[in-house]
N, CA, C and O of each residue as an XYZ file, in Angstrom:
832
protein
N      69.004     66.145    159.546
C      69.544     65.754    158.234
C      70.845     66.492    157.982
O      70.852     67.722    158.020
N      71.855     65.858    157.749
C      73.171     66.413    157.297
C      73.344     66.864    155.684
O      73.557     66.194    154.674
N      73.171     68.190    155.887
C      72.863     68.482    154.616
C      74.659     68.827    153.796
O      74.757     69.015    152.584
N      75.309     68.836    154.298
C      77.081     69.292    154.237
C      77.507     67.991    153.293
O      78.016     68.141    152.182
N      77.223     66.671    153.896
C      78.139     65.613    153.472
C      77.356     64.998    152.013
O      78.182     64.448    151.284
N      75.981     64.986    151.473
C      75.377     65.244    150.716
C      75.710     65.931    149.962
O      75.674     65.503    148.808
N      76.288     67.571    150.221
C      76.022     68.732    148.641
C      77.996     68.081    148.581
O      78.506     68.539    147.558
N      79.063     67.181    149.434
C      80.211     67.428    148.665
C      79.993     66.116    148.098
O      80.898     65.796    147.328
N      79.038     65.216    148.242
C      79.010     63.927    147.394
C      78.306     63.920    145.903
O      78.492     63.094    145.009
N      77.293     65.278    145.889
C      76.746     65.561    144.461
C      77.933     66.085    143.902
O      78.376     65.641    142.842
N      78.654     67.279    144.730
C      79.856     67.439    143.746
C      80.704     66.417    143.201
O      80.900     66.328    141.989
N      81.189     65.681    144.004
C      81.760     64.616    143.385
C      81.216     64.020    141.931
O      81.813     64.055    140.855
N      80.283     63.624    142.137
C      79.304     63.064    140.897
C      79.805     64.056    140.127
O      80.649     63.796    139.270
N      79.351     65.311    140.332
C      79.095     65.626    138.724
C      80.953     66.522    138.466
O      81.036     67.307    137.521
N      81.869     66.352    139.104
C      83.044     66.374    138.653
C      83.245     65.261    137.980
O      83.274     65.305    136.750
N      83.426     64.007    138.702
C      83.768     62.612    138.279
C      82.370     62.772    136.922
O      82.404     61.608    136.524
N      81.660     63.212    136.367
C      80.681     63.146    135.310
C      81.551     64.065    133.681
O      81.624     63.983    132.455
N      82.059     64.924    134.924
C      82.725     65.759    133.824
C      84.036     65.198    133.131
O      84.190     65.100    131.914
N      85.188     64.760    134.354
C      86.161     63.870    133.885
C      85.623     63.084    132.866
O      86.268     63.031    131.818
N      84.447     62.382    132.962
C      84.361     61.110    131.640
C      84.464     60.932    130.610
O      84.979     60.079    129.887
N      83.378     62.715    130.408
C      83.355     62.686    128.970
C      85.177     62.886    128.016
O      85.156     62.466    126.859
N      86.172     63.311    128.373
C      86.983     63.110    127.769
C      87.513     61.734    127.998
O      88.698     61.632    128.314
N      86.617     60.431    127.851
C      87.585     59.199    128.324
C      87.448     58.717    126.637
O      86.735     59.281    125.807
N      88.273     57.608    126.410
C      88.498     57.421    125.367
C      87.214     56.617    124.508
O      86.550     55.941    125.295
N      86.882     56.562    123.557
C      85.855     56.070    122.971
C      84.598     57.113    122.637
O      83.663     57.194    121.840
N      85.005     57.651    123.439
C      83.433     59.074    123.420
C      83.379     59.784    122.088
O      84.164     59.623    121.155
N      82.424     60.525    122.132
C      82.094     60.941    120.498
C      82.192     62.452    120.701
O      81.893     62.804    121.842
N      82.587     63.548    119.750
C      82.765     65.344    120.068
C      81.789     65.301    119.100
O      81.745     64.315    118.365
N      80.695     66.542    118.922
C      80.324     67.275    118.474
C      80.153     68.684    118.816
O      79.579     69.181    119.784
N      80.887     69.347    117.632
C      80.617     70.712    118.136
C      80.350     71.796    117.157
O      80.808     71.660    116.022
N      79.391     73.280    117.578
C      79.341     73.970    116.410
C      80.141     75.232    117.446
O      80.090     75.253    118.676
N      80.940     76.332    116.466
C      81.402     77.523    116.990
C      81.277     78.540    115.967
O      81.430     78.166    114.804
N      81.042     79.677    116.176
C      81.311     81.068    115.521
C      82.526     81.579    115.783
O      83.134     81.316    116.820
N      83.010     82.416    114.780
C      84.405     83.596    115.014
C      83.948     84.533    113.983
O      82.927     84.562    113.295
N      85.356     85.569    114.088
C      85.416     86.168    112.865
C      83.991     87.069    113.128
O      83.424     87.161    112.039
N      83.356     87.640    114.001
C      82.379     88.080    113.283
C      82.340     89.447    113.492
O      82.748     89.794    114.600
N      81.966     90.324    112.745
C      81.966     91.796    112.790
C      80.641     92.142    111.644
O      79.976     91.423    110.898
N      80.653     93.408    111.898
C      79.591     94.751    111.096
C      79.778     95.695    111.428
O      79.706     96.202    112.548
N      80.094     96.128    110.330
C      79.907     97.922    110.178
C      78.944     98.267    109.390
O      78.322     97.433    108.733
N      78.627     99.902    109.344
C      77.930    100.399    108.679
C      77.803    102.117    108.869
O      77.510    102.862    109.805
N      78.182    102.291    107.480
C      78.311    104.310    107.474
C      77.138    105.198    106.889
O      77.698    106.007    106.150
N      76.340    105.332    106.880
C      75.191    105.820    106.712
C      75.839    107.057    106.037
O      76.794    107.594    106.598
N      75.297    107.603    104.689
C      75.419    108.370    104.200
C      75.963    109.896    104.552
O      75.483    110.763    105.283
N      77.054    109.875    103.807
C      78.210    111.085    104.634
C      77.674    112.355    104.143
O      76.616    112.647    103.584
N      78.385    112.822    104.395
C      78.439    114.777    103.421
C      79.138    114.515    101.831
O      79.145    115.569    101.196
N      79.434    113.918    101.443
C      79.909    113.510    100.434
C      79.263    112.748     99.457
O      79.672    112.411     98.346
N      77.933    112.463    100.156
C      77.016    111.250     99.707
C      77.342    109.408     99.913
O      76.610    108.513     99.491
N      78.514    109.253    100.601
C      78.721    107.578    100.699
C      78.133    107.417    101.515
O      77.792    108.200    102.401
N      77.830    106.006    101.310
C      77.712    105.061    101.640
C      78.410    103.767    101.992
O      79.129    103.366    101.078
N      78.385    102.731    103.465
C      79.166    101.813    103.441
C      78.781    101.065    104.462
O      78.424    101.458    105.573
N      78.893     99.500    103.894
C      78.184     98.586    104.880
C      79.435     97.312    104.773
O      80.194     97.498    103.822
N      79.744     96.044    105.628
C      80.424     95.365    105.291
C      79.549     94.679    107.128
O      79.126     95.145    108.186
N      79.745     93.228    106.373
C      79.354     92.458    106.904
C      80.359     90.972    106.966
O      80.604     90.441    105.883
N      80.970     90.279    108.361
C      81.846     88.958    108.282
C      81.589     87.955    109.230
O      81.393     88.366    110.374
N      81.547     86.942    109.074
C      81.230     85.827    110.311
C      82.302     84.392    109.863
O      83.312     84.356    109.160
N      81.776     83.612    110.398
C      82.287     81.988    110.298
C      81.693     81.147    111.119
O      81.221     81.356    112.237
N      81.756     79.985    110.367
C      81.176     78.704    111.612
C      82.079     77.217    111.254
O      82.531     76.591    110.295
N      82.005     77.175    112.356
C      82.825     75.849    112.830
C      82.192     74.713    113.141
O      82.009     74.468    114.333
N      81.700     73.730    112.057
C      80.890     72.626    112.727
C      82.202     71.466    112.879
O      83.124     71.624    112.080
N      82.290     70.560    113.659
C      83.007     69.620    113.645
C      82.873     68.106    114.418
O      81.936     67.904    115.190
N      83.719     67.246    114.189
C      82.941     66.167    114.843
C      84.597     65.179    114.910
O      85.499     65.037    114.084
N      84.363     64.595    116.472
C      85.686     63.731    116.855
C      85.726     63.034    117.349
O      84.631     62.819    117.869
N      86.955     61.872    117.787
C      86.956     60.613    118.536
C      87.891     60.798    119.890
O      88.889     61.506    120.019
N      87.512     60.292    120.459
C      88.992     60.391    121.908
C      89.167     59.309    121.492
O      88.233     58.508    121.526
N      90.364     58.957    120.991
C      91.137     58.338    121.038
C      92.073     57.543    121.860
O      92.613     56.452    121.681
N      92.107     58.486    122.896
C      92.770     57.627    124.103
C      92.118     58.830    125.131
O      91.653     59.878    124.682
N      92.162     58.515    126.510
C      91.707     59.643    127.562
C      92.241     60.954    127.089
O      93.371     60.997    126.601
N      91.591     61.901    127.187
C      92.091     63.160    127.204
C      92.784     63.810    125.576
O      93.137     64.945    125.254
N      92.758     62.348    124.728
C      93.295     62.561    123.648
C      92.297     62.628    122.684
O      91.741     61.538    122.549
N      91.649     63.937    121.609
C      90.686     64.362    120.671
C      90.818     64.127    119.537
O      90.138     65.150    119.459
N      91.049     63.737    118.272
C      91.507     63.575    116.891
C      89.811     63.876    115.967
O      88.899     63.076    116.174
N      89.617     64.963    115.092
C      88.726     65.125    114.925
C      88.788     65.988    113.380
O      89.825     66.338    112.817
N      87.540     66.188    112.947
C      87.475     66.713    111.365
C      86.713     68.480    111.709
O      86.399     68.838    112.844
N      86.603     69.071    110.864
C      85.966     70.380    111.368
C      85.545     71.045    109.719
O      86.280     70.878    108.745
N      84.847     71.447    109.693
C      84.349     72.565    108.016
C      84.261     73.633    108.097
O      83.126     74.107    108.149
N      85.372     74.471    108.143
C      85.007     76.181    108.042
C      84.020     76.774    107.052
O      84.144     76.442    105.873
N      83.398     77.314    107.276
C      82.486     78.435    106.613
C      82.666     79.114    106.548
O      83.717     78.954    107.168
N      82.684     80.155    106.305
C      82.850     82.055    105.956
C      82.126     82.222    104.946
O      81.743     81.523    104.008
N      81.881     84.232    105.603
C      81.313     84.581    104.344
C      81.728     86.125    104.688
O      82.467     86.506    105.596
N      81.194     86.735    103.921
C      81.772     88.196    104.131
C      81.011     88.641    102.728
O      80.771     87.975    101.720
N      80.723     90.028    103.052
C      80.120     91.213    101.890
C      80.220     92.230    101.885
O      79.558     92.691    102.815
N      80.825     93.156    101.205
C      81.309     94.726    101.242
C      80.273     95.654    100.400
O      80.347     95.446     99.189
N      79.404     96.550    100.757
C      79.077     97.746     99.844
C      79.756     98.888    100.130
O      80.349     99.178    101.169
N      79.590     99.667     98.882
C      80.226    101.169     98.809
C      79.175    101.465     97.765
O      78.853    100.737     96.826
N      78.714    102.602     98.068
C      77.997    103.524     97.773
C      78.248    104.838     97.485
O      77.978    105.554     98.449
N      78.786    105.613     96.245
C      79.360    106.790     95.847
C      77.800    107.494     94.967
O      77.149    107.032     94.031
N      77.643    108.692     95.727
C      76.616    109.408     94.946
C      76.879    110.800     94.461
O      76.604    111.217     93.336
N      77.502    111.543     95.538
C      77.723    113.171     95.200
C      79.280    113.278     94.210
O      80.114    114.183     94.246
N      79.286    112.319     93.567
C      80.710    112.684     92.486
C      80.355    112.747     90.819
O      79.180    112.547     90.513
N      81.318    113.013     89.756
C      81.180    113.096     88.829
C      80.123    111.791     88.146
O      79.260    111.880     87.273
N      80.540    110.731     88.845
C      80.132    109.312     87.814
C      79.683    108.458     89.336
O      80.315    107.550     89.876
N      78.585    108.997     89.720
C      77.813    107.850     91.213
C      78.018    106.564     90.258
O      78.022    106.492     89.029
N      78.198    105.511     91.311
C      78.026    104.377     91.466
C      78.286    103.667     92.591
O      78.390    104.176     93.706
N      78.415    102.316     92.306
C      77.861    101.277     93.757
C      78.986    100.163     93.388
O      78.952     99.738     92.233
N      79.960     99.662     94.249
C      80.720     98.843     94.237
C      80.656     97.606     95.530
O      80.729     97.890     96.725
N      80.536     96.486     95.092
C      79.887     95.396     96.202
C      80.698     94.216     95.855
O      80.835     93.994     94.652
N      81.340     93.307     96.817
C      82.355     92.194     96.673
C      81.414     91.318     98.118
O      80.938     91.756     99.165
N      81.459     90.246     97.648
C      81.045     88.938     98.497
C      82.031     88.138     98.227
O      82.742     88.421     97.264
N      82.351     86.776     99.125
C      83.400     85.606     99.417
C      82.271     85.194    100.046
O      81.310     85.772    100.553
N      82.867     83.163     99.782
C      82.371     82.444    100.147
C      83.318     81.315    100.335
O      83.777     80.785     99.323
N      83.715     80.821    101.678
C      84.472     80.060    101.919
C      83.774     78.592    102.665
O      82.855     78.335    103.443
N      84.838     77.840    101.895
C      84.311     75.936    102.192
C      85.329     75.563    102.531
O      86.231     75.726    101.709
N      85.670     74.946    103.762
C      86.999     74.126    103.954
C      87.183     72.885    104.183
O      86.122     72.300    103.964
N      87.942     72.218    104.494
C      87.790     70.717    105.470
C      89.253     70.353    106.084
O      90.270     70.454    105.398
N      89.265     69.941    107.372
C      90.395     69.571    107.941
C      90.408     68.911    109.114
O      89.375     68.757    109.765
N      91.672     68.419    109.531
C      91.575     67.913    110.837
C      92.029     68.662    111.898
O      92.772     69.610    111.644
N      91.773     68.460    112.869
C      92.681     68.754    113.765
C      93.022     67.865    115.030
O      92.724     66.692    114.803
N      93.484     68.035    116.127
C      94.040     67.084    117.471
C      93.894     67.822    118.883
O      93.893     69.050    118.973
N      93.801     67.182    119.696
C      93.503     68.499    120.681
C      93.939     67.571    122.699
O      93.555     66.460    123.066
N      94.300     67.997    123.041
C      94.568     67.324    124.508
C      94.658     68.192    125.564
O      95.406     69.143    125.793
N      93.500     67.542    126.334
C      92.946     68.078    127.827
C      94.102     67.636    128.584
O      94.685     66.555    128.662
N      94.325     69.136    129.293
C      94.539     68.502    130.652
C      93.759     67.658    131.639
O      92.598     67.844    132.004
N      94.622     66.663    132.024
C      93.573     65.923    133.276
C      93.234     66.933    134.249
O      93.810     67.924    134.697
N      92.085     66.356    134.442
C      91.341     66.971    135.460
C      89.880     66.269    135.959
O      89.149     65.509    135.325
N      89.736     66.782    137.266
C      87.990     65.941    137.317
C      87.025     66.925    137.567
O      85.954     66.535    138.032
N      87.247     68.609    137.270
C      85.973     69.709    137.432
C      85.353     69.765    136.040
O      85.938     69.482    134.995
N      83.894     70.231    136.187
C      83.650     71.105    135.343
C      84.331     71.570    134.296
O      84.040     71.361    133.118
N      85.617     72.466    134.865
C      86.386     72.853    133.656
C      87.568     72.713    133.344
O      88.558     72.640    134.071
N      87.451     72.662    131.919
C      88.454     71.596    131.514
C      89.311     72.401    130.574
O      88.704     73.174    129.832
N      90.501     72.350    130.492
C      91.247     73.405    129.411
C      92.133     72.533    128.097
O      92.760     71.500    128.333
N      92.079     72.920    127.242
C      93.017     72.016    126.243
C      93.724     73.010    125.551
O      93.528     74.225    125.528
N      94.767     72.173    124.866
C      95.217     72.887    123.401
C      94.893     71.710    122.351
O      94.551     70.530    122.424
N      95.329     73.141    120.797
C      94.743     72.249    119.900
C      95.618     72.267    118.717
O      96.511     72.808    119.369
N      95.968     72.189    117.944
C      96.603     72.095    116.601
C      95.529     71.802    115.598
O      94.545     71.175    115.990
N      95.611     72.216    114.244
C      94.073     71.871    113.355
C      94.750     72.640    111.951
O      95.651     73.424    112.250
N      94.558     72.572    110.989
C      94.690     72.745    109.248
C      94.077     72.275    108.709
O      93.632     71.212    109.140
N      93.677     72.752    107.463
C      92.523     73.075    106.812
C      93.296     73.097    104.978
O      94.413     73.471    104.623
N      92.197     72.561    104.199
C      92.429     72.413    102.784
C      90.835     73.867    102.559
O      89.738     73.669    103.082
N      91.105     74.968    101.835
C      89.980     76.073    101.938
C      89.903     76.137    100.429
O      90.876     76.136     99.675
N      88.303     76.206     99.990
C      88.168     77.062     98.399
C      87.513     78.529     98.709
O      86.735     78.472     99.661
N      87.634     79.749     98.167
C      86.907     80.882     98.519
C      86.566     81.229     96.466
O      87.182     81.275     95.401
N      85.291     81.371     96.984
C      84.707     81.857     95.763
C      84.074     83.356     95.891
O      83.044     83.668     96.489
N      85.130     84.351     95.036
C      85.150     85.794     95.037
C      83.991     85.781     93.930
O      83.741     84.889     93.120
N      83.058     87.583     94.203
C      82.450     87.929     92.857
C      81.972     89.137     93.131
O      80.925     89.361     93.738
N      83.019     90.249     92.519
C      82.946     91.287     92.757
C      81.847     92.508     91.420
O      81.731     92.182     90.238
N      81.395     93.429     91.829
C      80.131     93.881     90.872
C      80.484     95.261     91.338
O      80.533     95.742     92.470
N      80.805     95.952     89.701
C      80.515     97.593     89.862
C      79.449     98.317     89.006
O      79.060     97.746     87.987
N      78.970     99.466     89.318
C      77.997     99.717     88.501
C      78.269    101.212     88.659
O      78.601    101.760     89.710
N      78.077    101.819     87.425
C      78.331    103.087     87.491
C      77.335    103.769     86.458
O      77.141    103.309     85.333
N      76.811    104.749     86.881
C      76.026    105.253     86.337
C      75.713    107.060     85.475
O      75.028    108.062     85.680
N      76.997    106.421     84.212
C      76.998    107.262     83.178
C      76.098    108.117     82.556
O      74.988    107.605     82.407
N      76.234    109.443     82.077
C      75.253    110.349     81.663
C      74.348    109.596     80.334
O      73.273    110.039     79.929
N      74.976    108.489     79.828
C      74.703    107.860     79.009
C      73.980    106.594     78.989
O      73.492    106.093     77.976
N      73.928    105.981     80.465
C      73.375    105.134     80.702
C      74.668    104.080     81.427
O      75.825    104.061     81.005
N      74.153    103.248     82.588
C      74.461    102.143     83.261
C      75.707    101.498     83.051
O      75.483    100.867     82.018
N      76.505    101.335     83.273
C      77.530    100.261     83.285
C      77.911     99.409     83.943
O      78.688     99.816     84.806
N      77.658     97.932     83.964
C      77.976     97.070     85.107
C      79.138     96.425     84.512
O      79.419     96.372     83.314
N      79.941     95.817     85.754
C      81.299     95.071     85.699
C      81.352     93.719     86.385
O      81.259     93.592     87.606
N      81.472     92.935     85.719
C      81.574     91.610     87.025
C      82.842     91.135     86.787
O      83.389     91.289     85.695
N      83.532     90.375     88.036
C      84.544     89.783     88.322
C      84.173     89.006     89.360
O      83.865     89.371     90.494
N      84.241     87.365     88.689
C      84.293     86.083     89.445
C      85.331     85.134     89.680
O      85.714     84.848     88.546
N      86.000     84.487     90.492
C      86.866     83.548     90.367
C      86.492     82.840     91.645
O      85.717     83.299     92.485
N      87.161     81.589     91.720
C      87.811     80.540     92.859
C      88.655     80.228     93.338
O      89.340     79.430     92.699
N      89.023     80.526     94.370
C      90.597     80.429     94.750
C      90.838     78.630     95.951
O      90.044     77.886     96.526
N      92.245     78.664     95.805
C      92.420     77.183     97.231
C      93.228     77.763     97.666
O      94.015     78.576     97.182
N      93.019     77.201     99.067
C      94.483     77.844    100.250
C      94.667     76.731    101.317
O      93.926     75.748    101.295
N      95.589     76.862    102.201
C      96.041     76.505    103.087
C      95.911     76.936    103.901
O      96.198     78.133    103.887
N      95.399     76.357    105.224
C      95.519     76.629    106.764
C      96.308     75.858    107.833
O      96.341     74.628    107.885
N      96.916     76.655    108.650
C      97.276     75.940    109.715
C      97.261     76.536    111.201
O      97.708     77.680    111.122
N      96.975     76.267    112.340
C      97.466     76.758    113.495
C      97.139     75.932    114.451
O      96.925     74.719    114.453
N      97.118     77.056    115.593
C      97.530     76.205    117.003
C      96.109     77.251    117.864
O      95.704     78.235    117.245
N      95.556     76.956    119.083
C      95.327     77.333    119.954
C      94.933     76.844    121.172
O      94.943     75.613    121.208
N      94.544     77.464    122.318
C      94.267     77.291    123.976
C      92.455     77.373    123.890
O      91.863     78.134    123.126
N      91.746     76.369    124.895
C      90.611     76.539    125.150
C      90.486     76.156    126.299
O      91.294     75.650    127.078
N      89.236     76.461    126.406
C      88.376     75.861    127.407
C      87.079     75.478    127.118
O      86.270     75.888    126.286
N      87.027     74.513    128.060
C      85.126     74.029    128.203
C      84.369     73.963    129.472
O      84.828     73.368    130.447
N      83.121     74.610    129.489
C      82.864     74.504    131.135
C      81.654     73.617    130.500
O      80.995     74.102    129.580
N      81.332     72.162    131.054
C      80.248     71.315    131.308
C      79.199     71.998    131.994
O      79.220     72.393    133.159
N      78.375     72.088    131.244
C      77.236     73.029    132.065
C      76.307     71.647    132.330
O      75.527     71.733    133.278
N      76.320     70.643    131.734
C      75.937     69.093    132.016
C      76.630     68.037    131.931
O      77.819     68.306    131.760
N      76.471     67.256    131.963
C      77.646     65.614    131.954
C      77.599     65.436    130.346
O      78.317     64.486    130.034
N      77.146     65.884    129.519
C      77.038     65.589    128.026
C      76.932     67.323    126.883
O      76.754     67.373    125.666
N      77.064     68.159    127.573
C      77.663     69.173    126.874
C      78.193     70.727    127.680
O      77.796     71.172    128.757
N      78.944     71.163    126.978
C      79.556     71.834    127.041
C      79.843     73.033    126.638
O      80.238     72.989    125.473
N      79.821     74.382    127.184
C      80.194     75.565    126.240
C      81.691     75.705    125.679
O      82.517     75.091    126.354
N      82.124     76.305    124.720
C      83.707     76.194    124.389
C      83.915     77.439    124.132
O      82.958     78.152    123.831
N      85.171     77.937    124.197
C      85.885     79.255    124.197
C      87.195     78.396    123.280
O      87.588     77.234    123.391
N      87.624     79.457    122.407
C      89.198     79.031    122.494
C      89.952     80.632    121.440
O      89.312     81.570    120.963
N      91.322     80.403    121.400
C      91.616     81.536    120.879
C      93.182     81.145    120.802
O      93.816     80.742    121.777
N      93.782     81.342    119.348
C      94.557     80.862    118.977
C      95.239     81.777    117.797
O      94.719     82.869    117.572
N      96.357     81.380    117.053
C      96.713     81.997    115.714
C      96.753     81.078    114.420
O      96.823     79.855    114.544
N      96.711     81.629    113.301
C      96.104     80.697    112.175
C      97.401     81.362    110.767
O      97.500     82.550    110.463
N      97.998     80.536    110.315
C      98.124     81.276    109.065
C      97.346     80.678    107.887
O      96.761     79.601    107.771
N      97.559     81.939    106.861
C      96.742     81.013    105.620
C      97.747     81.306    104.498
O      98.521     82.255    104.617
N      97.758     80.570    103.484
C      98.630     80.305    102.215
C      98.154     80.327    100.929
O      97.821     79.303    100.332
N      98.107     81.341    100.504
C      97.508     81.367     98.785
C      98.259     81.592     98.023
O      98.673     82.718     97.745
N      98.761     80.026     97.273
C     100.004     80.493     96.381
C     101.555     80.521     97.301
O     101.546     80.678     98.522
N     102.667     80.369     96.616
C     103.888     80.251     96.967
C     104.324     81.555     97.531
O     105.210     81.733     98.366
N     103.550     82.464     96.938
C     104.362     83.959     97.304
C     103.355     84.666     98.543
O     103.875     85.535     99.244
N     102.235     84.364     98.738
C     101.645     84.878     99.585
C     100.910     84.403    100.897
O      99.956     83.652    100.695
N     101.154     84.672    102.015
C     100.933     84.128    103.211
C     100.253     85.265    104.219
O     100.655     86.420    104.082
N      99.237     84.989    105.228
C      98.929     86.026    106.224
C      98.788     85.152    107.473
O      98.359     84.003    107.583
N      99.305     86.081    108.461
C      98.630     85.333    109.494
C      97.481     85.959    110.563
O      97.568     87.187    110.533
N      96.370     85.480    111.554
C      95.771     86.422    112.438
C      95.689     85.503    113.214
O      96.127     84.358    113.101
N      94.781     86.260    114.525
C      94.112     85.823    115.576
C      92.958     85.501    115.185
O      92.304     86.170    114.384
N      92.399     83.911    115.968
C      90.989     83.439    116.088
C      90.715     82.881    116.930
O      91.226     81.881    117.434
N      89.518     83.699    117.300
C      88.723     83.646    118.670
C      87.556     82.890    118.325
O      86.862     83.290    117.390
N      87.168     81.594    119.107
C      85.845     81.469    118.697
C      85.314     81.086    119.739
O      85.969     81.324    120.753
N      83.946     80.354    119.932
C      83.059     80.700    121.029
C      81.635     79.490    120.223
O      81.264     79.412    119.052
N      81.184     78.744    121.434
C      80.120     77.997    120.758
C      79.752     76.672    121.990
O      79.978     76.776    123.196
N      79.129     75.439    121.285
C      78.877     74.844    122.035
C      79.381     73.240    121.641
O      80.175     73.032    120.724
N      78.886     72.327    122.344
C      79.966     71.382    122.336
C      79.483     70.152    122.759
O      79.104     70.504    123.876
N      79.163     68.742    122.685
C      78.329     67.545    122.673
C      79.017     66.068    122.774
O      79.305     65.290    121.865
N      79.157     65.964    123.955
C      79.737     65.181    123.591
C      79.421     63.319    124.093
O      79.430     63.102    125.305
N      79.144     62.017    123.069
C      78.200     61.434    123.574
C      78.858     60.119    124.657
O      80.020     60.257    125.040
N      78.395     59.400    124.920
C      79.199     58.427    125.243
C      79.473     57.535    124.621
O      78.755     57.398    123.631
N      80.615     56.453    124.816
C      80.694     55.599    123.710
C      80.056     54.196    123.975
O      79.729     53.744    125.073
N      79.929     53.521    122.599
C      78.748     52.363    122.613
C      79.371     51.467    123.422
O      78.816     50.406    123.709
């Protein structure tokens, strides 16, 4: 039995399996994480305390449009939560801020041709964002308790660009990497920009 001319004809298959899924008509689904971190300071010589917690998720969903060509919608999530914990000072108290972010946008994205496993693209993508702040202090006077709240809602703007990859771990999904830069826009006078890395998985179906 020729076992040689066999294992380069399965390869074939499942390269030529991988090429497909970016052919035009096919369907993306995908979820990703970024953004994510934790800390935490366990009570100093001073008496603080400090914890902060951040993530994100990326669900999204798209059309190929033409081979190799992606046009698709995506919903950022975020969230994030800060404690501080002050005990050994004149006036202990506890200061804690949470965000909650909702977005929606499109973005576009184009593979290089190719017929392996892995497949690399870039992407372009912006975003319409609301973040709902609500920050809480509490301090605890010889006199008794004092709490503080501060709530609002904010909108912003997103935009950027980045590089990925996908390795087909089957003919119908995919792990994804990508990592790119983003700015965001709150208001006329204020702008930031960072790095985003994200990481997740990826579905993609055939078309009817």
């Amino acid at each position: 039995m020729n076992i040689l001319p066999i294992g380069i004809l399965v390869g074939m298959l499942a390269a030529s399996s991988a090429a497909a899924q970016t052919e035009k008509g096919h369907t993306y689904l995908r979820l990703s994480a970024g953004n994510l971190s934790y800390s935490n300071q366990d009570q100093n010589q001073f008496g603080n305390e400090y914890r902060q917690i951040f993530g994100s998720l990326y669900p999204a969903v798209g059309r190929f449009v033409a081979d190799n060509f992606l046009v698709g919608a995506e919903i950022p999530l975020r969230y994030g939560h800060t404690r501080y914990e002050e005990a050994f000072i004149q006036i202990p108290g506890v200061r804690s801020a949470s965000q909650v972010d909702v977005g929606l946008g499109p973005f576009v994205r184009y593979y290089l041709p190719g017929t392996s496993n892995h497949r690399f693209f870039g992407q372009l993508n912006g975003s319409l964002g609301w973040q709902r702040q609500r920050q809480i202090s509490t301090d605890d006077y010889p006199t008794g308790t004092r709490t503080i709240k501060f709530e609002r809602t904010i909108d912003y703007q997103t935009y950027g660009a980045a590089l990925g990859y996908n390795y087909f771990i089957t003919p119908g999904a995919a792990l994804e990497v990508a990592a790119g830069y983003v700015r965001s826009t709150l208001g006329p006078d204020r702008t930031n920009g960072s790095l985003d890395i994200r990481a997740g998985i990826a579905v993609v179906l055939p078309a009817d």
